[in-house]
mmCIF file of C-alpha atoms in Angstrom:
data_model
loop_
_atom_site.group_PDB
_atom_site.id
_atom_site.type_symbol
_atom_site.label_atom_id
_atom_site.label_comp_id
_atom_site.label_asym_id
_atom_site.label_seq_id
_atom_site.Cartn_x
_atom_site.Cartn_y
_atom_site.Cartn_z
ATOM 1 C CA UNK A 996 -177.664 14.733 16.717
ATOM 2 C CA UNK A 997 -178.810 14.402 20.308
ATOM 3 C CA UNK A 998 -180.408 11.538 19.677
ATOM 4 C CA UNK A 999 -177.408 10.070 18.404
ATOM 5 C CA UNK A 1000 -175.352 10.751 20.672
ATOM 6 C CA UNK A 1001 -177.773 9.129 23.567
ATOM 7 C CA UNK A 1002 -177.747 5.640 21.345
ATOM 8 C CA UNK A 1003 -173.811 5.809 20.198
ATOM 9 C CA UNK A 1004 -171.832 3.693 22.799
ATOM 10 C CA UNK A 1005 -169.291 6.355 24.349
ATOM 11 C CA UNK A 1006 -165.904 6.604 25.834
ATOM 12 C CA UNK A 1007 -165.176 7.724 29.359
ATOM 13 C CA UNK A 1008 -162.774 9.946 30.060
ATOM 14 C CA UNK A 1009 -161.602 8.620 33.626
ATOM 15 C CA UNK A 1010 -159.474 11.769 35.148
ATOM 16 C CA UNK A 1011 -158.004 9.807 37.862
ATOM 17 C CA UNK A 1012 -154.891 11.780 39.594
ATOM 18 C CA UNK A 1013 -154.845 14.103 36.466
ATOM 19 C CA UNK A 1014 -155.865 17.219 38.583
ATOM 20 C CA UNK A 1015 -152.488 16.405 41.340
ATOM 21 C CA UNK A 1016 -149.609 16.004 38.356
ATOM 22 C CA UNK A 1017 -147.234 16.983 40.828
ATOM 23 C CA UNK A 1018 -148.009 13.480 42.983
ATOM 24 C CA UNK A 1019 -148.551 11.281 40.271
ATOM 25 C CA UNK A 1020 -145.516 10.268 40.243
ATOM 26 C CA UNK A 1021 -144.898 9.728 43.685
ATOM 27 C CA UNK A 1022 -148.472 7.819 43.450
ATOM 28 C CA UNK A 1023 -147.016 5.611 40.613
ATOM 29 C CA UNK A 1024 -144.325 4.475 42.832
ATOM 30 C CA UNK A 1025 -146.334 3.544 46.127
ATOM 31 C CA UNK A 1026 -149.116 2.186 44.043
ATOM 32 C CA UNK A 1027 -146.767 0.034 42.145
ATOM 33 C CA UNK A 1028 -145.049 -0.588 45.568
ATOM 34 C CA UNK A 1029 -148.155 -1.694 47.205
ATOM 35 C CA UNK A 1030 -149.316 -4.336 44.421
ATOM 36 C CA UNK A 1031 -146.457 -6.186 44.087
ATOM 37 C CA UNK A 1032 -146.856 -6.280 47.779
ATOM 38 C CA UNK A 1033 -150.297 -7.656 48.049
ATOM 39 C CA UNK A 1034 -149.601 -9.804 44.997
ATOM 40 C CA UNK A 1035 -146.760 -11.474 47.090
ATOM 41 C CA UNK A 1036 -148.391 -11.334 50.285
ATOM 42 C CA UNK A 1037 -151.226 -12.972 49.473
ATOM 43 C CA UNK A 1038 -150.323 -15.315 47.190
ATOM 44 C CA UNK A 1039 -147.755 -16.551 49.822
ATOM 45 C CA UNK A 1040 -151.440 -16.980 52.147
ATOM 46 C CA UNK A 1041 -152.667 -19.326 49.433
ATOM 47 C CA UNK A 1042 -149.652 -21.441 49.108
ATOM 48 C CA UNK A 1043 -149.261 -21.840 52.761
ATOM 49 C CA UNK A 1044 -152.877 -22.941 53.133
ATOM 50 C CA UNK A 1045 -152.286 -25.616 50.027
ATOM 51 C CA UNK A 1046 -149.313 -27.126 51.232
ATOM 52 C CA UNK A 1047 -149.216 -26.653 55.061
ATOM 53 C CA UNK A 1048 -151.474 -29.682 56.616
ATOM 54 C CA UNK A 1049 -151.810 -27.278 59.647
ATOM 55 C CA UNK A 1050 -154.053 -24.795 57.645
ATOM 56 C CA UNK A 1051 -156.637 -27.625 56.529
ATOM 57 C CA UNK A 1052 -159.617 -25.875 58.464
ATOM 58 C CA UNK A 1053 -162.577 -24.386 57.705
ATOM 59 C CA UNK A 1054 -161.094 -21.088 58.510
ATOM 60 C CA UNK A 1055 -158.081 -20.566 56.329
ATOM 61 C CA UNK A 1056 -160.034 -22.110 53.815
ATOM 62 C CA UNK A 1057 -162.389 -19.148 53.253
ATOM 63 C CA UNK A 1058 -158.709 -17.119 54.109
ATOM 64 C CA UNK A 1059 -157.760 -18.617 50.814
ATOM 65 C CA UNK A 1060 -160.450 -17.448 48.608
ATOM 66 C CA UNK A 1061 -160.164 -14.372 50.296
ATOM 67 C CA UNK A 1062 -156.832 -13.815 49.138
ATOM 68 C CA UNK A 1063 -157.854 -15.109 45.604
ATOM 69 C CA UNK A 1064 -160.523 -12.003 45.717
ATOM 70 C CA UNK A 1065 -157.506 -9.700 46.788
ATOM 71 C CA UNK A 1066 -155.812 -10.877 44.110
ATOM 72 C CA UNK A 1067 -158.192 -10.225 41.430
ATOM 73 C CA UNK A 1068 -159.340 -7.347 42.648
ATOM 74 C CA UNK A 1069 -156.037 -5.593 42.897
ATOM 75 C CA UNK A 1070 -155.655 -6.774 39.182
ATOM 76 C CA UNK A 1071 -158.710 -5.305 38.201
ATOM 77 C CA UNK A 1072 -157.920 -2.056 39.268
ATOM 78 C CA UNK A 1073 -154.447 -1.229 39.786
ATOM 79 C CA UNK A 1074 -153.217 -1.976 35.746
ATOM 80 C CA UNK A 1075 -155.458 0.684 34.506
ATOM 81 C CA UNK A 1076 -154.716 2.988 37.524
ATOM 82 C CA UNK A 1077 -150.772 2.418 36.912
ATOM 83 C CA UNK A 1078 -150.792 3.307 33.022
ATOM 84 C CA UNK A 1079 -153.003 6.433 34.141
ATOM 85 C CA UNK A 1080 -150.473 7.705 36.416
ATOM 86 C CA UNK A 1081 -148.074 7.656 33.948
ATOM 87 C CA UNK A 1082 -149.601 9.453 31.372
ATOM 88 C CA UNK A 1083 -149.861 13.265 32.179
ATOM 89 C CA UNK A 1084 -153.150 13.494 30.464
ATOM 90 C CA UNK A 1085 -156.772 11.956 31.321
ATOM 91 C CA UNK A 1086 -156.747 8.280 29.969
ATOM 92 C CA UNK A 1087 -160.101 7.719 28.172
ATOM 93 C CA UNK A 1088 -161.816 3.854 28.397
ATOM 94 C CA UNK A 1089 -164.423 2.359 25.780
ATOM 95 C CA UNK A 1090 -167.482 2.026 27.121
ATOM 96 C CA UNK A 1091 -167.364 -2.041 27.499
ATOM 97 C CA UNK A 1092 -164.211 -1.913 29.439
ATOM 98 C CA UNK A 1093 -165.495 0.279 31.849
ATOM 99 C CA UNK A 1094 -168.976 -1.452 32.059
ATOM 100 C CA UNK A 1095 -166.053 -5.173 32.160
ATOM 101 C CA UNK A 1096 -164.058 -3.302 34.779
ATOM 102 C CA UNK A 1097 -167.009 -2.293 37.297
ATOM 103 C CA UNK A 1098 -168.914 -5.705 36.948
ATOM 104 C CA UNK A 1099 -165.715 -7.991 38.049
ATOM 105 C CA UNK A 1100 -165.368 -4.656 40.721
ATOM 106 C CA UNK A 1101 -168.940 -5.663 42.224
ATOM 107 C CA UNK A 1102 -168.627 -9.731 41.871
ATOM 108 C CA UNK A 1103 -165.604 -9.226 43.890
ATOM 109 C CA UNK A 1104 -166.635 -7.050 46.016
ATOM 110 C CA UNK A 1105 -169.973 -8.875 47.087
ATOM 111 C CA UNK A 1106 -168.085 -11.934 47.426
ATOM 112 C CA UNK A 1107 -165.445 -10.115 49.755
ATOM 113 C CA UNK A 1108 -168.595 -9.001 52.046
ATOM 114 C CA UNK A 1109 -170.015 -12.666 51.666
ATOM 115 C CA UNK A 1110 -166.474 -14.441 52.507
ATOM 116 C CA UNK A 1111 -166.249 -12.351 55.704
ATOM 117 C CA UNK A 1112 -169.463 -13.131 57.245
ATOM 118 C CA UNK A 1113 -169.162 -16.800 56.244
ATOM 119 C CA UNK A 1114 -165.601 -16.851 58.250
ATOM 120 C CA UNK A 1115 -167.258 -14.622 61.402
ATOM 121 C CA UNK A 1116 -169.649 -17.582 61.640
ATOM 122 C CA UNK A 1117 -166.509 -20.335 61.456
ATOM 123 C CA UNK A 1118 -165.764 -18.411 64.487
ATOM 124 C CA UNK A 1119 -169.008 -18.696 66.386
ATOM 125 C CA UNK A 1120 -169.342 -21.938 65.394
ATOM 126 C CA UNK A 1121 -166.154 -22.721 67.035
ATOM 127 C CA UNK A 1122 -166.500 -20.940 69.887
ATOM 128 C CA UNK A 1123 -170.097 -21.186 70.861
ATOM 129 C CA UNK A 1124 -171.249 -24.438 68.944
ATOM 130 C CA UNK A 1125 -168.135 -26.622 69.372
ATOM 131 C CA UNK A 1126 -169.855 -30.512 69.806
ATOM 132 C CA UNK A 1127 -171.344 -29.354 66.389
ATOM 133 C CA UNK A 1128 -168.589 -27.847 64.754
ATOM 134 C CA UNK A 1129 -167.584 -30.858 62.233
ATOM 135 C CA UNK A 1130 -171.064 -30.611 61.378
ATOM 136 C CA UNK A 1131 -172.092 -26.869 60.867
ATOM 137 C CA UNK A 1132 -168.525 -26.023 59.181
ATOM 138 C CA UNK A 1133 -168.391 -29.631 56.722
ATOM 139 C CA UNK A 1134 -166.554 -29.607 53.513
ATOM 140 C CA UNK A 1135 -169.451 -29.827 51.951
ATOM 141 C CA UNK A 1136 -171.012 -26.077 54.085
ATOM 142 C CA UNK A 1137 -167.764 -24.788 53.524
ATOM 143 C CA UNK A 1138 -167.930 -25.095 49.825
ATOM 144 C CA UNK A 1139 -171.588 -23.830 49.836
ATOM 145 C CA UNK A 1140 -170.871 -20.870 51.665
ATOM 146 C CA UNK A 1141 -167.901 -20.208 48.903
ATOM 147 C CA UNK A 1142 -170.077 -20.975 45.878
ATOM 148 C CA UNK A 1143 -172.869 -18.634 47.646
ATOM 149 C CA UNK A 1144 -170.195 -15.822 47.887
ATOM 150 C CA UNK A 1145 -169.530 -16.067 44.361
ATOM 151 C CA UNK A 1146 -173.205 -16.412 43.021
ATOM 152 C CA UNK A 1147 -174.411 -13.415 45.156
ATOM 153 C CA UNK A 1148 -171.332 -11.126 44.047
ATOM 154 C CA UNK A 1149 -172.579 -12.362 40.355
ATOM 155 C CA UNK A 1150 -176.072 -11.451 40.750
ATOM 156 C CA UNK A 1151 -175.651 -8.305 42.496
ATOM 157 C CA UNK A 1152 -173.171 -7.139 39.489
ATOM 158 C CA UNK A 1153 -175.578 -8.165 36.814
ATOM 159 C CA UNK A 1154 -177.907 -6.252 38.540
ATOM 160 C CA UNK A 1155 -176.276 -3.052 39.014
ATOM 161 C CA UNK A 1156 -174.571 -3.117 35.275
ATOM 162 C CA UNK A 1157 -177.529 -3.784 33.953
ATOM 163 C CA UNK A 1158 -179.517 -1.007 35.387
ATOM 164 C CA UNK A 1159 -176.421 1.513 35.271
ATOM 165 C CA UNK A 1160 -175.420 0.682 31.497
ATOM 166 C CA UNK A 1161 -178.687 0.945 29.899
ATOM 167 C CA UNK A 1162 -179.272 4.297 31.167
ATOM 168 C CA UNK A 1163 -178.395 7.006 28.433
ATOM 169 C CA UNK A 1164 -174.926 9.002 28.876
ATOM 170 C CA UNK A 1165 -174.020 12.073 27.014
ATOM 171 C CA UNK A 1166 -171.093 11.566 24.050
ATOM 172 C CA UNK A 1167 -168.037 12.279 25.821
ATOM 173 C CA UNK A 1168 -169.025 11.476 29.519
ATOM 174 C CA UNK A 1169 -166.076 12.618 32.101
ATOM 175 C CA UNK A 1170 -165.830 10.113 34.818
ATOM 176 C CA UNK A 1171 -163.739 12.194 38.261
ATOM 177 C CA UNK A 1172 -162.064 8.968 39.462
ATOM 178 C CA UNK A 1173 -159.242 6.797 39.203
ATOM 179 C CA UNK A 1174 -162.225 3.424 38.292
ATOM 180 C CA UNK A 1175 -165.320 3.022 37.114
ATOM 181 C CA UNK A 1176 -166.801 2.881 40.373
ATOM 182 C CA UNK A 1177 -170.940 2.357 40.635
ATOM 183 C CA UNK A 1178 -171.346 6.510 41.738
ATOM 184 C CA UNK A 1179 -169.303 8.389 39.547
ATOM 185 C CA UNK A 1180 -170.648 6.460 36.665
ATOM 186 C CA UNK A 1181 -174.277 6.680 37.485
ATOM 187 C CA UNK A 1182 -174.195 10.467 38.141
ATOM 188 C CA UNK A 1183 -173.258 10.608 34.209
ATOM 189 C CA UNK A 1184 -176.350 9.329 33.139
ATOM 190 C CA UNK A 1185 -178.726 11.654 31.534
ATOM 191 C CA UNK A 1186 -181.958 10.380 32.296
ATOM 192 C CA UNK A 1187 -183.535 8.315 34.535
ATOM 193 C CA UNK A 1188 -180.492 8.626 37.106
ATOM 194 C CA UNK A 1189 -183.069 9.846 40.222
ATOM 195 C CA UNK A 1190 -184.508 6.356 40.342
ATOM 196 C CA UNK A 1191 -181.647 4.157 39.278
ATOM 197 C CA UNK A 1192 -179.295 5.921 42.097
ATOM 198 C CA UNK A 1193 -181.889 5.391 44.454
ATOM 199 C CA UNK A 1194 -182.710 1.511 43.275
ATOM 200 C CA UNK A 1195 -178.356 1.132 43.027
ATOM 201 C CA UNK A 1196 -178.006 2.699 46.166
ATOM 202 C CA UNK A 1197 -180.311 0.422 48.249
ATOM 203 C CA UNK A 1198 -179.316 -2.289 47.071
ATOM 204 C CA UNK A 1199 -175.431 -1.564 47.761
ATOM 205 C CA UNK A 1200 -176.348 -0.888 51.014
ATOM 206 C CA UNK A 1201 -178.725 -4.124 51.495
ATOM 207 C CA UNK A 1202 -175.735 -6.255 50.692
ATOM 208 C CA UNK A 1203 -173.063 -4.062 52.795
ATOM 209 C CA UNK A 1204 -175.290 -3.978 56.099
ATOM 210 C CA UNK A 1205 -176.698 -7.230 55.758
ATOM 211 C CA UNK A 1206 -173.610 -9.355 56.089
ATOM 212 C CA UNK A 1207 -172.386 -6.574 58.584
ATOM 213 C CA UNK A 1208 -175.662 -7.367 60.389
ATOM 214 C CA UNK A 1209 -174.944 -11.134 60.579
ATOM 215 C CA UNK A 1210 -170.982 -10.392 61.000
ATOM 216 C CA UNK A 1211 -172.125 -8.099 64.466
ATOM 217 C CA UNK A 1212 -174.490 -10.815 65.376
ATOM 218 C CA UNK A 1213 -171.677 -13.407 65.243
ATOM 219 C CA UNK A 1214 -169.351 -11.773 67.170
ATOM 220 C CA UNK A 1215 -172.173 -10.733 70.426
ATOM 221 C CA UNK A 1216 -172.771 -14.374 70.692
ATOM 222 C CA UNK A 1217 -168.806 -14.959 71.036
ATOM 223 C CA UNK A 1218 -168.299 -11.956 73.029
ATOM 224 C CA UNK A 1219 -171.257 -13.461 75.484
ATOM 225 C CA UNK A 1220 -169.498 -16.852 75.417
ATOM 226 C CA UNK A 1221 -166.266 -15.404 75.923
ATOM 227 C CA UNK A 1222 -167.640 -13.268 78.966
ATOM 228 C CA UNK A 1223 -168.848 -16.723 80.780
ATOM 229 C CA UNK A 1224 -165.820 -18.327 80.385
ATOM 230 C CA UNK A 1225 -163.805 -18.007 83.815
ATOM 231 C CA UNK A 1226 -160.073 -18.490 83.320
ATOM 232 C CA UNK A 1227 -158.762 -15.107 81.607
ATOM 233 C CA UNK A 1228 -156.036 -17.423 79.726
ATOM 234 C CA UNK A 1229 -159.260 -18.565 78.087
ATOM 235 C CA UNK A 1230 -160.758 -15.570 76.885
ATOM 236 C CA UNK A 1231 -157.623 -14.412 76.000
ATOM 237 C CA UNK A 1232 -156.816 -17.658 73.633
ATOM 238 C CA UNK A 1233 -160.107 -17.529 72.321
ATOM 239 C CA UNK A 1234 -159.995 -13.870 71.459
ATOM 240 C CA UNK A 1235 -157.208 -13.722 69.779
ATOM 241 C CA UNK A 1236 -158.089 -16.313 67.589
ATOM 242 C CA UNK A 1237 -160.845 -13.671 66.467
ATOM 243 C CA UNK A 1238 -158.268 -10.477 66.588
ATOM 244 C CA UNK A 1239 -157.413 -11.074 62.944
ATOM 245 C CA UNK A 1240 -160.628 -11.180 61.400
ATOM 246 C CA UNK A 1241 -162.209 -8.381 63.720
ATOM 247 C CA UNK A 1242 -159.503 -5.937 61.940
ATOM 248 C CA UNK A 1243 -159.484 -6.986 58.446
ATOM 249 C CA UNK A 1244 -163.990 -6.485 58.773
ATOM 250 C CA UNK A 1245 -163.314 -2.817 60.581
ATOM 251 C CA UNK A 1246 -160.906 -2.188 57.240
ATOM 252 C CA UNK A 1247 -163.373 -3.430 54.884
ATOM 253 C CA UNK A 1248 -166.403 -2.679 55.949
ATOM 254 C CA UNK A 1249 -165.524 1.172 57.534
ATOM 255 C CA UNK A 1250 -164.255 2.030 54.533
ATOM 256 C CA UNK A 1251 -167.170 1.009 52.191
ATOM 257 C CA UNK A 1252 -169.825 2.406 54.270
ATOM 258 C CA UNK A 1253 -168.416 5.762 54.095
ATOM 259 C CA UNK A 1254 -168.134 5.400 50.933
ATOM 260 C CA UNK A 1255 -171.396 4.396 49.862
ATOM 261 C CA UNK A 1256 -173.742 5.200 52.445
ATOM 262 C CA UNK A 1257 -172.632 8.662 53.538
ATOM 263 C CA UNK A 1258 -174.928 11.184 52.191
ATOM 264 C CA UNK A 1259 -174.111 12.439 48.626
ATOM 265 C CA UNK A 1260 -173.905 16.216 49.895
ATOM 266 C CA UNK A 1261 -171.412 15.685 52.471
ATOM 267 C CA UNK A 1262 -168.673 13.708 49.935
ATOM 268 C CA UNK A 1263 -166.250 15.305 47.223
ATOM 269 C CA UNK A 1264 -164.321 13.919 44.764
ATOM 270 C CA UNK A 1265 -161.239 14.316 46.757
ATOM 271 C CA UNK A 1266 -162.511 12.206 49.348
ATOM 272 C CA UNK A 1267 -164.152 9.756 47.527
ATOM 273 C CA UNK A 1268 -160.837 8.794 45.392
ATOM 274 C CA UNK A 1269 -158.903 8.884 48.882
ATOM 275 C CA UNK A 1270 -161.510 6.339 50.085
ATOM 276 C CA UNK A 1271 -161.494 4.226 46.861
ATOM 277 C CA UNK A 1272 -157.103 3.683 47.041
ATOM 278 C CA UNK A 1273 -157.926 3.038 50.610
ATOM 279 C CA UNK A 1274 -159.991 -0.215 50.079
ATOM 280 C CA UNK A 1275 -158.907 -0.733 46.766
ATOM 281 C CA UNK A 1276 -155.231 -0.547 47.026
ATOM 282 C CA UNK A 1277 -154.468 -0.645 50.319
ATOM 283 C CA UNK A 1278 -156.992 -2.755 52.583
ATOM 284 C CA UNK A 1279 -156.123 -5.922 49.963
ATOM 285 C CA UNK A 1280 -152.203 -5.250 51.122
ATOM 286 C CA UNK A 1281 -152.878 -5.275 54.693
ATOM 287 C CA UNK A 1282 -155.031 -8.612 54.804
ATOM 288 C CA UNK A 1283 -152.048 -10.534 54.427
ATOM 289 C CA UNK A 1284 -149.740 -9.037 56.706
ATOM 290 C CA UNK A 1285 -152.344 -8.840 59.622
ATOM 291 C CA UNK A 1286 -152.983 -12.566 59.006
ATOM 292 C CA UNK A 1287 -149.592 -13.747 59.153
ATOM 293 C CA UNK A 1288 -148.392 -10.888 62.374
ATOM 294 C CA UNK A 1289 -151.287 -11.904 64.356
ATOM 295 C CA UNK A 1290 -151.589 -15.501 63.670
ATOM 296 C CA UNK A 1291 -149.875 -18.387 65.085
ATOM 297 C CA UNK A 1292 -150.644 -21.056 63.111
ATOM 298 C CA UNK A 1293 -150.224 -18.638 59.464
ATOM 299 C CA UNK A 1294 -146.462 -17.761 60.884
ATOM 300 C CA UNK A 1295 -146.243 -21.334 62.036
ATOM 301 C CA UNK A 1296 -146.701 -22.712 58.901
ATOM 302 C CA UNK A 1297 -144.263 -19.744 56.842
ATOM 303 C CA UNK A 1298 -141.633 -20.488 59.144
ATOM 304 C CA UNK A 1299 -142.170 -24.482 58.498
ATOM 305 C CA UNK A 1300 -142.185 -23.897 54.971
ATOM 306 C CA UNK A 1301 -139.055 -21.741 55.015
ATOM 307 C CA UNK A 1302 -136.832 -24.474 57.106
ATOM 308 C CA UNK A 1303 -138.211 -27.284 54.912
ATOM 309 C CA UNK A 1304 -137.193 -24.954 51.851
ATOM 310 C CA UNK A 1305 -133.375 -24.151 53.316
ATOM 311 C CA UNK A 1306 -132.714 -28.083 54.106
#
């Protein structure tokens, strides 16, 4: 029977809110609230970067394929989280949607951490390189860099799956979270979890800290350049162009290191599904609207649009 069990694919019980039914529905509402939000926000920042000839840079061509990550990661999640809310029980999922749900969680994800660092070097390019710019940021390195993002966040999820979904997991495996996230799902396992945590765990925090790493590098060598520049008009122009993408990598990246690099002893559940709406509700909402507040040329091009629109 045990053995049975251990082979038998199984369904995960995903508890989600289930323990707070008093919020749930008050959840239901901002959650639903907040996707439509990032839905329209976002796919307002890819428009605007199709149509507006004033957008055709390097830079708010990554911001476009950022917002097409927001977008599909936001879909990936908030569905499932939506109908769960709703229901006053525990929702359970088959065992291939949750091993679907946390593969296209990681590909995004990855490609997120790989988008950022490829726009924090559009920045140092610009600001430290800029006789080489047309060179360093082509069409052609732009589109690398993209098709790198995706190829890394596809690697890195066929990795982790793979390790995390051949492990054995009892019959009726409770997962305490809202998604199948990489943690909650591996602590399930039944056997072999010590090593696949630890093999999971460092490389989750290889590909968080390395692009971190380059992002930090990126921005010392345009804080250095900014520094030597002499006319405070200057370093405040140049700065600001950076002010955008400085707050949507504190959002992103803050949030999943202490998530996934905090020690195990010092998180709970409570905190960990706090962290998880955080970066995978909310963060994907705010990209857009710190974009188009703190950027010229975005809220250049919106307005543009609108007049062109109302005549």
């Amino acid at each position: 029977m045990t053995e049975e069990n251990h082979t038998a694919l199984p369904e995960f019980l995903l508890l989600g809110f289930s323990d707070l039914r008093a919020l749930q529905g008050p959840l239901f509402c901002v959650v639903l609230l907040v996707y439509l939000v990032t839905l329209l926000g976002n796919s307002l920042i890819i428009l605007l970067t199709q149509v507006s000839p004033a957008l055709h840079s390097p830079m708010y061509f990554f911001l476009c394929h950022l917002s097409t990550v927001e977008v599909l990661y936001t879909t990936n999640i908030v569905p499932r989280t939506l109908a769960d809310l709703a229901s006053p029980e525990p929702q359970a999922i088959s065992f291939q949607a949750c091993a679907a749900q946390m593969y296209v969680f990681i590909v995004l994800g990855i490609s997120e951490c790989c988008l950022l660092t490829a726009m924090a070097y559009d920045r140092y390019a610009a600001i430290c390189r800029p006789l080489h710019y047309s060179t360093l940021m082509s069409p052609q390195a732009c589109r690398a860099m993209v098709g790198t993002s995706w190829v890394m966040g596809i690697i890195t999820a066929t990795t982790h799956s793979s390790l995390i979904f051949t492990l054995p997991f009892p019959s009726h495996p409770t997962v305490p979270h809202f998604l199948c996230d990489i943690l909650p799902v591996l602590r399930l396992a039944s056997a072999g979890k010590h090593k696949s945590e630890i093999s999971v765990m460092t490389a989750t925090v290889v590909f968080i800290m390395v692009p971190f790493s380059l992002i930090v590098t990126s921005y010392v060598r345009i804080l250095s350049a900014i520094l030597a520049m002499t006319s405070p008009q200057s370093r405040h122009k140049v700065f600001s162009t950076c002010s955008s993408h400085l707050l949507v990598v504190s959002l992103f990246f803050g949030t999943a290191s202490i998530t996934y690099i905090q020690p195990q002893a010092g998180s709970s559940v409570t905190t960990d599904r706090v962290l998880s709406l955080f970066y995978t509700v909310i963060t994907p909402m705010l990209n857009p609207i710190i974009y188009t507040l703190r950027n010229k040329e975005v809220t250049g091009a919106l307005r543009h649009m609108v007049k062109r629109q109302a005549t």
